[in-house]
mmCIF file of C-alpha atoms in Angstrom:
data_model
loop_
_atom_site.group_PDB
_atom_site.id
_atom_site.type_symbol
_atom_site.label_atom_id
_atom_site.label_comp_id
_atom_site.label_asym_id
_atom_site.label_seq_id
_atom_site.Cartn_x
_atom_site.Cartn_y
_atom_site.Cartn_z
ATOM 1 C CA MET A 5 105.377 64.122 62.314
ATOM 2 C CA ARG A 6 108.234 62.976 60.071
ATOM 3 C CA HIS A 7 105.823 62.570 57.144
ATOM 4 C CA THR A 8 104.277 65.979 57.845
ATOM 5 C CA LEU A 9 107.632 67.747 57.935
ATOM 6 C CA THR A 10 108.807 65.920 54.802
ATOM 7 C CA GLU A 11 105.686 66.970 52.901
ATOM 8 C CA THR A 12 106.058 70.518 54.147
ATOM 9 C CA TRP A 13 109.641 70.740 52.902
ATOM 10 C CA SER A 14 108.644 69.165 49.599
ATOM 11 C CA GLY A 15 105.853 71.705 49.119
ATOM 12 C CA LEU A 16 108.128 74.642 49.908
ATOM 13 C CA ARG A 17 110.729 73.330 47.474
ATOM 14 C CA ARG A 18 108.269 72.760 44.637
ATOM 15 C CA ASN A 19 106.666 76.196 45.026
ATOM 16 C CA ALA A 20 109.780 78.155 45.981
ATOM 17 C CA SER A 21 109.016 81.112 43.707
ATOM 18 C CA MET A 22 105.414 81.395 44.907
ATOM 19 C CA THR A 23 106.521 81.035 48.530
ATOM 20 C CA LEU A 24 109.091 83.800 48.039
ATOM 21 C CA ALA A 25 106.406 85.999 46.483
ATOM 22 C CA VAL A 26 104.150 85.376 49.490
ATOM 23 C CA VAL A 27 106.972 86.227 51.914
ATOM 24 C CA VAL A 28 107.769 89.492 50.118
ATOM 25 C CA THR A 29 104.097 90.506 49.881
ATOM 26 C CA MET A 30 103.539 89.698 53.547
ATOM 27 C CA TRP A 31 106.695 91.632 54.425
ATOM 28 C CA VAL A 32 105.594 94.796 52.633
ATOM 29 C CA SER A 33 101.943 94.636 53.718
ATOM 30 C CA LEU A 34 102.721 93.824 57.365
ATOM 31 C CA THR A 35 105.341 96.582 57.461
ATOM 32 C CA LEU A 36 102.759 99.083 56.244
ATOM 33 C CA PHE A 37 100.247 97.704 58.727
ATOM 34 C CA GLY A 38 102.751 98.057 61.568
ATOM 35 C CA ALA A 39 103.706 101.542 60.376
ATOM 36 C CA GLY A 40 100.029 102.488 60.458
ATOM 37 C CA LEU A 41 99.761 101.254 64.050
ATOM 38 C CA MET A 42 102.903 103.163 65.038
ATOM 39 C CA THR A 43 101.560 106.290 63.354
ATOM 40 C CA ALA A 44 98.277 105.916 65.237
ATOM 41 C CA GLN A 45 100.157 105.656 68.538
ATOM 42 C CA GLN A 46 102.260 108.696 67.654
ATOM 43 C CA VAL A 47 99.148 110.722 66.812
ATOM 44 C CA ASP A 48 97.616 109.721 70.150
ATOM 45 C CA ARG A 49 100.793 110.869 71.897
ATOM 46 C CA PHE A 50 100.648 114.194 70.065
ATOM 47 C CA LYS A 51 97.039 114.640 71.129
ATOM 48 C CA ASP A 52 97.770 113.774 74.751
ATOM 49 C CA ASP A 53 100.643 116.258 74.862
ATOM 50 C CA TRP A 54 99.199 119.127 72.882
ATOM 51 C CA TYR A 55 95.569 118.959 73.910
ATOM 52 C CA ASP A 56 96.706 119.241 77.522
ATOM 53 C CA ARG A 57 98.416 122.490 76.558
ATOM 54 C CA VAL A 58 95.463 123.893 74.666
ATOM 55 C CA GLU A 59 94.640 127.367 75.874
ATOM 56 C CA ILE A 60 92.212 130.036 74.813
ATOM 57 C CA SER A 61 93.808 133.456 74.480
ATOM 58 C CA VAL A 62 91.553 136.480 74.945
ATOM 59 C CA PHE A 63 93.342 139.539 73.525
ATOM 60 C CA LEU A 64 92.174 142.883 74.856
ATOM 61 C CA CYS A 65 91.808 146.129 72.967
ATOM 62 C CA VAL A 66 94.621 148.676 72.583
ATOM 63 C CA PRO A 67 94.502 152.012 70.713
ATOM 64 C CA ASP A 68 95.873 150.386 67.544
ATOM 65 C CA SER A 69 93.387 147.479 67.599
ATOM 66 C CA ARG A 70 91.149 146.937 64.595
ATOM 67 C CA GLY A 71 88.048 144.788 64.485
ATOM 68 C CA GLY A 72 86.486 142.795 67.280
ATOM 69 C CA ASN A 73 84.647 144.843 69.879
ATOM 70 C CA CYS A 74 87.213 147.639 69.995
ATOM 71 C CA GLN A 75 86.558 151.346 69.599
ATOM 72 C CA ALA A 76 89.070 153.129 67.379
ATOM 73 C CA GLY A 77 91.839 154.690 69.416
ATOM 74 C CA GLU A 78 90.589 153.327 72.752
ATOM 75 C CA SER A 79 92.024 150.683 75.038
ATOM 76 C CA VAL A 80 90.076 148.287 77.175
ATOM 77 C CA THR A 81 88.880 149.929 80.389
ATOM 78 C CA GLU A 82 89.539 148.586 83.848
ATOM 79 C CA ALA A 83 85.818 147.861 84.289
ATOM 80 C CA GLN A 84 85.716 145.907 81.037
ATOM 81 C CA ARG A 85 88.843 143.965 82.016
ATOM 82 C CA THR A 86 87.318 143.082 85.385
ATOM 83 C CA GLU A 87 84.063 141.955 83.764
ATOM 84 C CA ILE A 88 85.902 139.780 81.240
ATOM 85 C CA GLU A 89 87.952 138.139 84.000
ATOM 86 C CA ALA A 90 84.849 137.505 86.104
ATOM 87 C CA THR A 91 83.079 135.929 83.122
ATOM 88 C CA LEU A 92 86.008 133.624 82.455
ATOM 89 C CA LYS A 93 86.453 132.553 86.072
ATOM 90 C CA GLY A 94 82.726 131.964 86.447
ATOM 91 C CA ASN A 95 82.572 129.611 83.465
ATOM 92 C CA PRO A 96 82.333 125.945 84.605
ATOM 93 C CA GLU A 97 84.522 124.811 81.681
ATOM 94 C CA VAL A 98 87.474 126.952 82.801
ATOM 95 C CA ALA A 99 90.171 125.449 85.026
ATOM 96 C CA GLU A 100 92.500 128.458 85.421
ATOM 97 C CA VAL A 101 92.773 132.032 84.158
ATOM 98 C CA PHE A 102 96.122 133.817 83.788
ATOM 99 C CA TYR A 103 96.458 137.531 83.077
ATOM 100 C CA GLU A 104 99.391 138.528 80.863
ATOM 101 C CA THR A 105 100.389 142.207 80.872
ATOM 102 C CA LYS A 106 101.836 144.126 77.948
ATOM 103 C CA GLU A 107 105.255 144.006 79.583
ATOM 104 C CA GLN A 108 105.125 140.217 79.924
ATOM 105 C CA ALA A 109 103.935 139.849 76.327
ATOM 106 C CA TYR A 110 106.753 142.133 75.149
ATOM 107 C CA ALA A 111 109.353 140.125 77.065
ATOM 108 C CA GLN A 112 108.182 136.935 75.332
ATOM 109 C CA PHE A 113 108.138 138.790 72.008
ATOM 110 C CA ARG A 114 111.765 139.916 72.450
ATOM 111 C CA GLU A 115 112.809 136.384 73.356
ATOM 112 C CA TYR A 116 111.081 134.908 70.308
ATOM 113 C CA TYR A 117 112.506 137.494 67.867
ATOM 114 C CA ALA A 118 115.901 137.824 69.561
ATOM 115 C CA ASN A 119 117.722 137.447 66.226
ATOM 116 C CA ASN A 120 115.523 139.823 64.235
ATOM 117 C CA ASP A 121 116.588 143.408 64.956
ATOM 118 C CA PRO A 122 114.287 145.145 62.425
ATOM 119 C CA ILE A 123 111.177 143.658 64.031
ATOM 120 C CA LEU A 124 112.431 144.412 67.544
ATOM 121 C CA LYS A 125 113.151 148.039 66.670
ATOM 122 C CA ALA A 126 109.730 148.495 65.049
ATOM 123 C CA THR A 127 107.834 147.106 68.056
ATOM 124 C CA THR A 128 107.425 148.756 71.451
ATOM 125 C CA VAL A 129 105.649 147.792 74.643
ATOM 126 C CA ASP A 130 102.730 150.113 73.819
ATOM 127 C CA LYS A 131 101.971 148.138 70.683
ATOM 128 C CA MET A 132 101.609 144.878 72.586
ATOM 129 C CA GLN A 133 98.261 143.570 73.839
ATOM 130 C CA ASP A 134 97.501 142.384 77.317
ATOM 131 C CA SER A 135 95.482 139.194 77.382
ATOM 132 C CA PHE A 136 93.921 136.410 79.418
ATOM 133 C CA ARG A 137 95.240 132.881 79.023
ATOM 134 C CA VAL A 138 92.486 130.393 79.759
ATOM 135 C CA LYS A 139 93.233 126.789 80.737
ATOM 136 C CA LEU A 140 90.288 124.452 80.116
ATOM 137 C CA LYS A 141 89.169 121.496 82.228
ATOM 138 C CA ASN A 142 88.406 119.555 79.070
ATOM 139 C CA PRO A 143 90.189 120.729 75.900
ATOM 140 C CA GLU A 144 87.375 119.214 73.830
ATOM 141 C CA GLU A 145 84.872 121.614 75.416
ATOM 142 C CA TYR A 146 85.954 125.064 74.319
ATOM 143 C CA GLN A 147 83.045 126.475 72.353
ATOM 144 C CA GLY A 148 81.204 127.684 75.445
ATOM 145 C CA VAL A 149 84.151 129.769 76.619
ATOM 146 C CA VAL A 150 84.738 131.259 73.189
ATOM 147 C CA SER A 151 81.107 132.252 72.734
ATOM 148 C CA ALA A 152 80.896 133.667 76.269
ATOM 149 C CA VAL A 153 83.633 136.300 75.812
ATOM 150 C CA SER A 154 83.924 136.855 72.063
ATOM 151 C CA GLY A 155 81.152 139.456 72.057
ATOM 152 C CA MET A 156 82.135 141.338 75.216
ATOM 153 C CA PRO A 157 83.285 144.994 75.027
ATOM 154 C CA GLY A 158 87.052 145.333 75.221
ATOM 155 C CA VAL A 159 87.762 142.005 73.527
ATOM 156 C CA GLN A 160 89.639 142.321 70.252
ATOM 157 C CA LEU A 161 90.218 138.638 69.487
ATOM 158 C CA VAL A 162 89.581 135.212 70.999
ATOM 159 C CA GLN A 163 92.143 132.735 69.741
ATOM 160 C CA ASP A 164 91.736 129.011 70.225
ATOM 161 C CA LEU A 165 94.744 126.772 69.631
ATOM 162 C CA ARG A 166 92.416 123.969 68.576
ATOM 163 C CA LYS A 167 91.901 125.814 65.288
ATOM 164 C CA ILE A 168 95.626 125.464 64.655
ATOM 165 C CA LEU A 169 96.046 121.939 65.986
ATOM 166 C CA ASP A 170 92.936 120.294 64.551
ATOM 167 C CA PRO A 171 93.989 120.622 60.859
ATOM 168 C CA MET A 172 97.365 119.099 61.738
ATOM 169 C CA PHE A 173 95.732 116.167 63.518
ATOM 170 C CA THR A 174 93.291 115.779 60.633
ATOM 171 C CA TRP A 175 96.165 115.289 58.201
ATOM 172 C CA LEU A 176 97.976 112.964 60.597
ATOM 173 C CA ASN A 177 94.846 110.854 60.992
ATOM 174 C CA LEU A 178 94.405 110.840 57.222
ATOM 175 C CA ALA A 179 97.984 109.585 56.821
ATOM 176 C CA ARG A 180 97.336 106.922 59.428
ATOM 177 C CA TRP A 181 94.177 105.612 57.771
ATOM 178 C CA ALA A 182 95.747 105.803 54.312
ATOM 179 C CA THR A 183 98.629 103.636 55.542
ATOM 180 C CA VAL A 184 96.289 101.143 57.195
ATOM 181 C CA GLY A 185 94.029 101.054 54.118
ATOM 182 C CA LEU A 186 96.924 100.430 51.744
ATOM 183 C CA SER A 187 98.280 97.718 54.030
ATOM 184 C CA ALA A 188 94.825 96.095 54.144
ATOM 185 C CA LEU A 189 94.799 95.860 50.344
ATOM 186 C CA LEU A 190 98.257 94.320 50.337
ATOM 187 C CA LEU A 191 97.262 91.903 53.107
ATOM 188 C CA LEU A 192 94.301 90.850 50.964
ATOM 189 C CA ALA A 193 96.698 90.270 48.070
ATOM 190 C CA ALA A 194 98.930 88.206 50.346
ATOM 191 C CA ALA A 195 95.968 86.118 51.507
ATOM 192 C CA LEU A 196 94.989 85.450 47.890
ATOM 193 C CA GLN A 197 98.575 84.496 47.069
ATOM 194 C CA ILE A 198 98.685 82.108 50.007
ATOM 195 C CA GLY A 199 95.404 80.565 48.883
ATOM 196 C CA ASN A 200 96.626 80.122 45.322
ATOM 197 C CA THR A 201 99.951 78.650 46.446
ATOM 198 C CA ILE A 202 98.267 76.127 48.734
ATOM 199 C CA ARG A 203 95.668 75.299 46.065
ATOM 200 C CA MET A 204 98.419 74.525 43.554
ATOM 201 C CA ALA A 205 100.278 72.403 46.111
ATOM 202 C CA ALA A 206 97.122 70.492 47.018
ATOM 203 C CA TYR A 207 96.250 69.932 43.369
ATOM 204 C CA SER A 208 99.702 68.522 42.624
ATOM 205 C CA ARG A 209 99.240 66.093 45.522
ATOM 206 C CA ARG A 210 95.600 65.255 44.885
ATOM 207 C CA ARG A 211 96.311 61.543 44.286
ATOM 208 C CA GLU A 212 98.256 61.248 47.523
ATOM 209 C CA ILE A 213 95.431 63.027 49.344
ATOM 210 C CA GLY A 214 92.923 60.603 47.803
ATOM 211 C CA ILE A 215 94.935 57.586 48.964
ATOM 212 C CA MET A 216 95.269 59.064 52.461
ATOM 213 C CA ARG A 217 91.507 59.563 52.544
ATOM 214 C CA LEU A 218 90.946 55.912 51.541
ATOM 215 C CA VAL A 219 93.169 54.578 54.345
ATOM 216 C CA GLY A 220 91.374 56.705 56.930
ATOM 217 C CA ALA A 221 93.687 59.691 57.456
ATOM 218 C CA SER A 222 92.029 62.573 59.267
ATOM 219 C CA ASN A 223 91.505 65.957 57.664
ATOM 220 C CA TRP A 224 93.898 67.626 60.092
ATOM 221 C CA TYR A 225 96.619 65.100 59.302
ATOM 222 C CA ILE A 226 96.208 65.812 55.593
ATOM 223 C CA MET A 227 96.082 69.595 56.059
ATOM 224 C CA ALA A 228 99.064 69.808 58.450
ATOM 225 C CA PRO A 229 101.772 70.106 55.719
ATOM 226 C CA PHE A 230 99.807 72.827 53.914
ATOM 227 C CA LEU A 231 99.206 74.735 57.152
ATOM 228 C CA LEU A 232 102.898 74.573 57.967
ATOM 229 C CA GLU A 233 103.817 75.816 54.480
ATOM 230 C CA SER A 234 101.620 78.880 54.731
ATOM 231 C CA LEU A 235 102.599 79.459 58.357
ATOM 232 C CA ILE A 236 106.314 79.394 57.503
ATOM 233 C CA ALA A 237 105.780 81.919 54.695
ATOM 234 C CA ALA A 238 103.698 84.175 56.958
ATOM 235 C CA VAL A 239 106.172 83.964 59.832
ATOM 236 C CA GLY A 240 109.024 84.789 57.454
ATOM 237 C CA GLY A 241 107.186 87.891 56.251
ATOM 238 C CA ALA A 242 106.285 88.850 59.830
ATOM 239 C CA LEU A 243 109.901 88.535 61.004
ATOM 240 C CA LEU A 244 111.117 90.756 58.167
ATOM 241 C CA ALA A 245 108.367 93.275 58.951
ATOM 242 C CA CYS A 246 109.314 93.294 62.651
ATOM 243 C CA LEU A 247 112.964 93.880 61.757
ATOM 244 C CA THR A 248 111.925 96.763 59.494
ATOM 245 C CA LEU A 249 109.847 98.389 62.243
ATOM 246 C CA ALA A 250 112.729 97.940 64.696
ATOM 247 C CA ALA A 251 115.083 99.613 62.213
ATOM 248 C CA VAL A 252 112.662 102.519 61.787
ATOM 249 C CA GLU A 253 112.447 102.975 65.563
ATOM 250 C CA GLN A 254 116.196 102.760 66.119
ATOM 251 C CA PHE A 255 117.584 104.698 63.172
ATOM 252 C CA VAL A 256 114.766 107.060 62.160
ATOM 253 C CA ILE A 257 112.929 107.893 65.394
ATOM 254 C CA ILE A 258 115.635 107.486 68.043
ATOM 255 C CA GLY A 259 118.637 108.275 65.859
ATOM 256 C CA LYS A 260 117.167 111.211 63.928
ATOM 257 C CA ALA A 261 113.794 112.505 65.108
ATOM 258 C CA GLN A 262 114.438 112.482 68.862
ATOM 259 C CA ALA A 263 117.827 114.117 68.441
ATOM 260 C CA GLU A 264 116.572 116.913 66.192
ATOM 261 C CA ILE A 265 113.068 117.530 67.670
ATOM 262 C CA GLN A 266 113.297 117.160 71.429
ATOM 263 C CA THR A 267 110.077 119.016 72.232
ATOM 264 C CA ILE A 268 107.959 116.065 71.055
ATOM 265 C CA ARG A 269 107.435 112.810 72.927
ATOM 266 C CA TRP A 270 108.127 110.175 70.295
ATOM 267 C CA ILE A 271 106.896 106.601 70.453
ATOM 268 C CA GLU A 272 109.178 104.188 72.301
ATOM 269 C CA TRP A 273 110.000 100.484 72.168
ATOM 270 C CA PRO A 274 106.844 99.370 74.052
ATOM 271 C CA HIS A 275 104.751 101.013 71.320
ATOM 272 C CA VAL A 276 106.781 99.237 68.655
ATOM 273 C CA GLY A 277 106.274 95.982 70.570
ATOM 274 C CA VAL A 278 102.500 96.444 70.419
ATOM 275 C CA ALA A 279 102.702 96.951 66.636
ATOM 276 C CA MET A 280 104.903 93.866 66.249
ATOM 277 C CA ALA A 281 102.564 91.697 68.321
ATOM 278 C CA SER A 282 99.567 92.905 66.300
ATOM 279 C CA LEU A 283 101.142 92.174 62.937
ATOM 280 C CA ALA A 284 102.274 88.737 64.170
ATOM 281 C CA VAL A 285 98.662 87.864 65.040
ATOM 282 C CA VAL A 286 97.498 89.144 61.643
ATOM 283 C CA ALA A 287 100.176 87.069 59.899
ATOM 284 C CA VAL A 288 99.093 83.865 61.639
ATOM 285 C CA VAL A 289 95.415 84.481 60.879
ATOM 286 C CA LEU A 290 96.183 85.263 57.230
ATOM 287 C CA SER A 291 98.147 82.041 56.905
ATOM 288 C CA ILE A 292 95.518 79.757 58.418
ATOM 289 C CA ILE A 293 92.226 80.978 56.937
ATOM 290 C CA PRO A 294 93.236 80.916 53.210
ATOM 291 C CA THR A 295 94.792 77.469 53.721
ATOM 292 C CA LEU A 296 91.616 76.057 55.245
ATOM 293 C CA ILE A 297 89.568 77.489 52.376
ATOM 294 C CA ALA A 298 91.984 76.315 49.654
ATOM 295 C CA THR A 299 92.232 72.709 50.903
ATOM 296 C CA ARG A 300 88.548 72.324 51.668
ATOM 297 C CA ARG A 301 87.552 70.967 48.235
ATOM 298 C CA PHE A 302 90.218 68.250 48.344
ATOM 299 C CA LEU A 303 88.997 66.981 51.725
ATOM 300 C CA ARG A 304 85.385 66.389 50.802
ATOM 301 C CA VAL A 305 84.156 62.833 51.064
#
């Protein structure tokens, strides 16, 4: 063990610049990898929260309605309203149906535009639309409900929140995969750097390795210093990456995002812990495999 530790320290000292380059590359790549994992967990949290709130809004005709299945100047009739409600409640994909009157819609409108007097003065209760709010059993299954009522008389518009949310989640997923892809390229660069560093160290000690082979030293005994060198560099990069992710969680998410946007459930420390554990495993694997490949040629009989 003393010989192994001595050789490890000697290798780190001889290749200090290369070791530092490996640590920095591992730091950046593992940080991006961990950020990608945290982004993925945040996107999943968004989906869990918002998809549970997904509703289909069926807006009914009023005299001012244009388009849809509305007749100019005519409101939805009571018979049409009853038929629409029966169709919605009879659909197996529907969990609940809520009817919102014009007065209720106007009250929400006044609350939303409380600080905008021109809009409030230009809008009256008669201009509002009554509607049905449809809660789905499975937010992923919404097409059947939309197609069932979109062509019914008295329906002016069927609005599905998925059309608004899906583009947002598409961009979030794109950002997640872009981060993971970029980190994968940097991790590949780090693995190549580790391989080159260990190859140079093994080449500089090729005579010592040859003598150790002649006196019967095992392959693992010979490789131990090189494995420790790469492992120390990888662990150093992983520790810096973990500290960076912890700083992002504490100062960016908890300190800024949660304080300013309280309507969103942000990722918490357990999620950060999962990202840290994952990047630690990746760091260890990336330190071992290139070392085994780089030292293989010097251990052949």
